[in-house]
Coordinates of C-alpha atoms and ligand atoms in Angstrom, one line a residue:
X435 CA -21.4 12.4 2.9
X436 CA -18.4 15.0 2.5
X437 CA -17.1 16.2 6.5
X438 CA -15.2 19.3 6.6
X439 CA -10.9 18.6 5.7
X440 CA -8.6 20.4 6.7
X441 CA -5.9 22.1 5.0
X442 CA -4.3 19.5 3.1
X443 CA -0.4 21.0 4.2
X444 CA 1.5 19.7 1.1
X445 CA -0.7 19.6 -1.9
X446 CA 1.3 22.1 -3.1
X447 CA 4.5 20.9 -3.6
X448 CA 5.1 19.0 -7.0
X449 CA 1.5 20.2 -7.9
X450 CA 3.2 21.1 -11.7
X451 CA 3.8 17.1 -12.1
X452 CA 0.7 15.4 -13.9
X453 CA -0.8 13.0 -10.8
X454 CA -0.2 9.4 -11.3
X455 CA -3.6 8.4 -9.0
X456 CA -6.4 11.4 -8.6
X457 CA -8.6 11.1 -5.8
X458 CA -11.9 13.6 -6.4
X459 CA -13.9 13.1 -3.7
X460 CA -14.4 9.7 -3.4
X461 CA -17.0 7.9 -1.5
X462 CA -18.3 4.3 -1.0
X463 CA -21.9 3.5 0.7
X464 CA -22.7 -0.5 1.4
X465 CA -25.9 -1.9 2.1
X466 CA -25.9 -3.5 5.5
X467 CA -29.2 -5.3 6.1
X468 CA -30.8 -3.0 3.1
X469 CA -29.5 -0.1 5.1
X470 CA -27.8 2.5 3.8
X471 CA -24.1 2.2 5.3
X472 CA -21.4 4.8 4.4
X473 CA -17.9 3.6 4.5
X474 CA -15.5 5.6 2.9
X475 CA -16.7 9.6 3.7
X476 CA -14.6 11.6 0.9
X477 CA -11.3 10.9 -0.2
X478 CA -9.4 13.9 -1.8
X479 CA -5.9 13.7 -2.6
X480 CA -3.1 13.3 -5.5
X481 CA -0.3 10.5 -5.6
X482 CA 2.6 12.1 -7.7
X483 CA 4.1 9.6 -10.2
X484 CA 7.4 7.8 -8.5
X485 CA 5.8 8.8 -5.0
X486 CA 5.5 6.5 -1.4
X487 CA 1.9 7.9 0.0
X488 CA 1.0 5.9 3.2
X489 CA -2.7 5.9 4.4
X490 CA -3.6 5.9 8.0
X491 CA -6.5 5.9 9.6
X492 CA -8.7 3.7 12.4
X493 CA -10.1 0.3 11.5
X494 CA -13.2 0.7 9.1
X495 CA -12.5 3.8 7.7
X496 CA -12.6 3.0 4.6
X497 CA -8.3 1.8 3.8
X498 CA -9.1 -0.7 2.1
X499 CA -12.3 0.3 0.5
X500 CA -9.8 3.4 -1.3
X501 CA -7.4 0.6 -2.4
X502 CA -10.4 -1.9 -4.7
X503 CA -11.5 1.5 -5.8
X504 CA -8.1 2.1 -7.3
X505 CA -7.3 -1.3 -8.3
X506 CA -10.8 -0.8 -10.1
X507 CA -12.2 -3.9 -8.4
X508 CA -15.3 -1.4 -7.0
X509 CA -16.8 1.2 -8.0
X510 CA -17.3 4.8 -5.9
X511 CA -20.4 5.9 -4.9
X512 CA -19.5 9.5 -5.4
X513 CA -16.4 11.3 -6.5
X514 CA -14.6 9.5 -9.2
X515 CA -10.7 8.2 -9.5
X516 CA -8.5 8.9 -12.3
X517 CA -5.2 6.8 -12.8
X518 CA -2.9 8.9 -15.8
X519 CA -6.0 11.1 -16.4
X520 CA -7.9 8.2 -17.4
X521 CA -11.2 7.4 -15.2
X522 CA -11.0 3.6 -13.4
X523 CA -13.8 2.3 -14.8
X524 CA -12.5 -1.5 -15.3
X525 CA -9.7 -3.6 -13.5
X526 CA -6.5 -1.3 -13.3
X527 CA -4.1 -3.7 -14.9
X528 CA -1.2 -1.1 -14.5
X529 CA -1.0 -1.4 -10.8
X530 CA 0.2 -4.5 -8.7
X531 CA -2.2 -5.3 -5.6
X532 CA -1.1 -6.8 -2.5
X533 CA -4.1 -7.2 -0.5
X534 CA -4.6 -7.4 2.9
X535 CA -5.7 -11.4 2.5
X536 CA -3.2 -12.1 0.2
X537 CA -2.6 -15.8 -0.1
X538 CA -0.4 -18.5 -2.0
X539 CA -1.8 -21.1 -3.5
X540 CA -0.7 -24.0 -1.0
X541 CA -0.5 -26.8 -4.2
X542 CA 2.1 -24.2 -6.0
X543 CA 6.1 -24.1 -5.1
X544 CA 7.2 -20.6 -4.3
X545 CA 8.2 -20.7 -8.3
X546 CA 5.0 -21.5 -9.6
X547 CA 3.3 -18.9 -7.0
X548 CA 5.7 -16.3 -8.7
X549 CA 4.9 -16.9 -12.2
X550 CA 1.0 -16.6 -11.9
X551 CA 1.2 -13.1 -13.2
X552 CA 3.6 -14.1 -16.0
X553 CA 0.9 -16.8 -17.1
X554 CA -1.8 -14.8 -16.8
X555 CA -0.2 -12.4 -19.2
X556 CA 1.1 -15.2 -21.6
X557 CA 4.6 -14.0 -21.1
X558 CA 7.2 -15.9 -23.0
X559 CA 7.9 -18.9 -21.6
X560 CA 11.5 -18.7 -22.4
X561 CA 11.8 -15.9 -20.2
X562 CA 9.8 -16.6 -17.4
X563 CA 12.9 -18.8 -15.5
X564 CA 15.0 -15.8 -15.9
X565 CA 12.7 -13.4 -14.5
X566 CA 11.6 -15.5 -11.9
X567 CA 15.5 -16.6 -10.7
X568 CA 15.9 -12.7 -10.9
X569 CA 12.6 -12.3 -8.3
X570 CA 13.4 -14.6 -6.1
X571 CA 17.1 -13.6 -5.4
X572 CA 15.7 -10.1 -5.1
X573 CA 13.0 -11.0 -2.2
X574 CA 16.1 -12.9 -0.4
X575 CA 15.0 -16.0 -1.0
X576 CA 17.8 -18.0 -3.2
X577 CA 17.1 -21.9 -2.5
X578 CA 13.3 -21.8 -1.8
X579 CA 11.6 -21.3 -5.1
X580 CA 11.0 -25.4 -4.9
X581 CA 9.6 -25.8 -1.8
X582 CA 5.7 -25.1 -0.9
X583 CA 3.8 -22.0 1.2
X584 CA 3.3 -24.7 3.9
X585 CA 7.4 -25.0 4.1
X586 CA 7.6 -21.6 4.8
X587 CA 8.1 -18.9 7.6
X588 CA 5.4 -16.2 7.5
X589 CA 8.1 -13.9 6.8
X590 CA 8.9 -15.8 3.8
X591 CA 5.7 -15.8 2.7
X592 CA 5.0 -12.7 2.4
X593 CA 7.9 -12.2 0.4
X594 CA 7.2 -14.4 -2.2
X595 CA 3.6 -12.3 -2.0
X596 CA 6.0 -9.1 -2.6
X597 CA 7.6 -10.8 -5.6
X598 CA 4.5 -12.4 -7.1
X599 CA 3.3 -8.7 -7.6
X600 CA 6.8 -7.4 -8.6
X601 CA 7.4 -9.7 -11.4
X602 CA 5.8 -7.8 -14.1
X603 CA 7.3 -4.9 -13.1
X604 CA 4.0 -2.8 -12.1
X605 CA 4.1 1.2 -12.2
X606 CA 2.4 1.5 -9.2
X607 CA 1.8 -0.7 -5.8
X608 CA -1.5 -0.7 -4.3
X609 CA -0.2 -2.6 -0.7
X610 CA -2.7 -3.1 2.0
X611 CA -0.9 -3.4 5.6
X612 CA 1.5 -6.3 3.7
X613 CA 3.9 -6.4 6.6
X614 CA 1.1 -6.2 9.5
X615 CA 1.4 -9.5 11.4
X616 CA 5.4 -9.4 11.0
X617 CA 7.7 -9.8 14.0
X618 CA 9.4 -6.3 14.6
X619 CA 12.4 -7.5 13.2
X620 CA 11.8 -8.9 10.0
X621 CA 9.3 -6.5 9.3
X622 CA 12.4 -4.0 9.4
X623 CA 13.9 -6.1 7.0
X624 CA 11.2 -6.0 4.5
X625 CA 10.8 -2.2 4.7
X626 CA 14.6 -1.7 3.5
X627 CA 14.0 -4.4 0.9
X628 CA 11.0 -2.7 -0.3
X629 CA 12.6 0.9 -0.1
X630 CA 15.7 -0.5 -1.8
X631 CA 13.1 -1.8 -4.5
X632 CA 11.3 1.2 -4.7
X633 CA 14.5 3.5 -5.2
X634 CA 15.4 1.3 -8.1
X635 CA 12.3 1.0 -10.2
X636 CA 10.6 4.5 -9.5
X637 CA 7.7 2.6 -8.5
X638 CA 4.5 4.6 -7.3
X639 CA 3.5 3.2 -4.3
X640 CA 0.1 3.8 -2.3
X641 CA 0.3 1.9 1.2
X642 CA -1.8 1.0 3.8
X643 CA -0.7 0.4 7.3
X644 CA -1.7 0.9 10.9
X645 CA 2.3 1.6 12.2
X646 CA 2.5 5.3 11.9
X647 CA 6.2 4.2 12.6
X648 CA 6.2 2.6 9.5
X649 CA 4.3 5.1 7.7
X650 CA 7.1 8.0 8.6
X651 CA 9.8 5.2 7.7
X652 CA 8.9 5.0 4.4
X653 CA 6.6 7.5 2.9
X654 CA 7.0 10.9 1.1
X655 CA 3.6 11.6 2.6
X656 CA 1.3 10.0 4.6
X657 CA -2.6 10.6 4.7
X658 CA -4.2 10.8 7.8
X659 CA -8.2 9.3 7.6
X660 CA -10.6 10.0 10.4
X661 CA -12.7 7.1 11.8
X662 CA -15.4 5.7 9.9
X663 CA -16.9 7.2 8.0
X664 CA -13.5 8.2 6.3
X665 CA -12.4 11.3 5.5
X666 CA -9.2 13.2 5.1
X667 CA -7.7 14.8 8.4
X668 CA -4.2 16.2 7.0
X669 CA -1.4 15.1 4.7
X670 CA 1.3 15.5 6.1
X671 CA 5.0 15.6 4.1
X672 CA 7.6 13.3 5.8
X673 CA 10.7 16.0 4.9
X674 CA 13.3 13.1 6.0
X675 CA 15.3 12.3 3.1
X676 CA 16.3 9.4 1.1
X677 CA 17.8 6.9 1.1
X678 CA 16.7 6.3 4.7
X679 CA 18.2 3.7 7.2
X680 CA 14.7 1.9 8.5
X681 CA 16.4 1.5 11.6
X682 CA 18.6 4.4 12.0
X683 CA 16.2 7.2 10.7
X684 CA 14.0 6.0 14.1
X685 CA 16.5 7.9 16.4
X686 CA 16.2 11.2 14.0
X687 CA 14.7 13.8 15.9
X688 CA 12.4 14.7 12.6
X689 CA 11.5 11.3 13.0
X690 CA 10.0 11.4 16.3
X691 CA 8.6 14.8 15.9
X692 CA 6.3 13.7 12.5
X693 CA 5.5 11.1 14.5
X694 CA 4.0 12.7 17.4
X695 CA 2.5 14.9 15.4
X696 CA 0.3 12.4 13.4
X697 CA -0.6 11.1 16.3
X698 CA -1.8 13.9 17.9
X699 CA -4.1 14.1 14.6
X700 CA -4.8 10.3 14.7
X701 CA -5.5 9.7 18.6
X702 CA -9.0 11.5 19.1
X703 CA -10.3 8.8 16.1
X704 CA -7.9 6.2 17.6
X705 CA -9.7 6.0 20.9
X706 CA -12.6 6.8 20.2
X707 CA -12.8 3.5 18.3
X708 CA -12.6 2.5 14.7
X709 CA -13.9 -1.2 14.7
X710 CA -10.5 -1.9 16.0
Ligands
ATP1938 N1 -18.1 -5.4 0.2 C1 -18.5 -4.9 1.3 N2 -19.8 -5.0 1.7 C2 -20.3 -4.4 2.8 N3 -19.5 -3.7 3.6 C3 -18.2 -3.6 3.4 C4 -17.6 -4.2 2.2 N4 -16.3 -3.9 2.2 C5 -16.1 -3.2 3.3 N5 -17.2 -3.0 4.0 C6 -17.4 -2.2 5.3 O1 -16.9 -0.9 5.0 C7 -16.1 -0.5 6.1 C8 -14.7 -0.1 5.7 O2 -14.1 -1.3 5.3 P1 -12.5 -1.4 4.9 O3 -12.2 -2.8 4.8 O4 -12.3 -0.5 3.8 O5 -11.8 -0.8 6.2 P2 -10.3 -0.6 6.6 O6 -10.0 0.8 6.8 O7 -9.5 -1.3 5.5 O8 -10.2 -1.4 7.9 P3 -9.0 -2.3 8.5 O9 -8.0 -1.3 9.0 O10 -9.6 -3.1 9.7 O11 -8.5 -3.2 7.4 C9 -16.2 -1.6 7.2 O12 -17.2 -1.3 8.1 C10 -16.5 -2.8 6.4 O13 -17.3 -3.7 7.2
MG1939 MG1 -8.3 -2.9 5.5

């Protein structure tokens, strides 16, 4: 199903720079009960390589339908998505997923959580206790890597989560609303941590998140979906720049402008009722 979309308002800066993620049209139809049942309308859009692109959009529309696709855990219905050029057409083992579930494994100490990647890819063992020291001093959390997920705040949690996907050093980050069920506060925290990170490494990042606060905090752009079936509203270029302060660049008057503007876009689908 393809809906009208509007003028996309920033395609066309950086359009010279070869796209690290290439949306063409993407689609996804489930079978509900042997019914057809079209989640994700028709996803159009380029992520520029060393780029923060934030998706927003109503529950159901499709988020985190658009981020398996990606990751090449599912394949489109329609459209296709390219990752260097290259179709997905198998597991994307270039990008670092946090999903929306994400769990540790409750039997594993924060250390052992962290090196799952490094054993899956048979790093060197010699190396791994440098890298992980490194991760975990990162993510702020010195003097935990022997205690368990259960010993933990949720805060905590989800940073070893953020380092268990940093470790091998990933091009791009596929996150799915990683800091949703955070306390305000602490969910600050982990925004400048992950925009200090970000900075750094010249990550790509493609991120989900239902805070349009957070979405202007941190992204270059941000992607506006409409409600279920999804399909691009606007993009819309967040022209603060970087670094930012994630609590200082909230009393910018650019801030709260992009802000109200997105919601204006986002409020018809908003209330009308994802599956929220
Ligand atoms: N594997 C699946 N089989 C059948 N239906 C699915 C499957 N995955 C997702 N859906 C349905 O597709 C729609 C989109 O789901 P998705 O999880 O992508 O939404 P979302 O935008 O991430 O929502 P939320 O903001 O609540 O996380 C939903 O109606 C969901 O029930
Ligand atoms: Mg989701």
């Amino acid at each position: 199903m393809r809906q009208e979309t509007q003028v996309l308002d920033s395609q066309e800066a950086g359009a010279d720079v070869p796209p690290m993620i290439s949306f063409d049209h993407v689609g996804k139809r489930f079978f509900k009960k042997s019914k057809p049942f079209q989640a994700l309308g028709d996803a159009h859009f380029d992520v520029r390589p060393g780029e923060f692109v934030s998706i927003v959009g109503p529950s159901g529309c499709g988020k985190s339908t658009l981020l398996n696709i990606t990751a090449g855990l599912m394949k489109p219905s329609s459209g296709s998505v390219r990752y260097k050029g290259e179709p997905v057409d198998a597991v994307n083992t270039n990008v670092g997923y946090v999903t929306q579930a994400d769990t540790l494994l409750p039997w594993r100490t924060v250390r052992q959580n962290i090196a799952i990647p490094l054993e899956i890819r048979h790093h060197p063992r010699a190396e791994r206790t440098e890298l992980i020291d490194e991760m975990i001093e990162k993510v702020g959390l010195t003097d935990f890597g022997n205690h368990y997920p259960a010993e933990l705040s949720g805060g905590m949690r989800k940073r070893v989560v953020l380092a268990r996907t940093l470790i091998y050093q990933p091009e791009t980050l596929l996150m799915d609303e990683p800091f949703g069920a955070l306390d305000a506060q602490l969910k600050l925290v982990l925004q400048q941590e992950l925009l200090r990170l970000w900075s750094g490494e010249g990550t790509t990042i493609l991120f989900v998140t239902h805070d349009l606060a957070e979405a202007v905090t941190l992204s270059d752009r941000v992607v506006v979906v409409s409600s279920r079936p999804g399909t691009m509203r606007t993009i819309k270029t967040i022209d603060i720049q970087h670094p930012r302060d994630v609590f200082d660049v909230r009393f910018h008057d650019r801030f709260r402008e992009l802000q109200q503007e997105l919601w204006a876009i986002l409020q018809d689908d908003m209330l009308r009722g994802g599956e929220m």
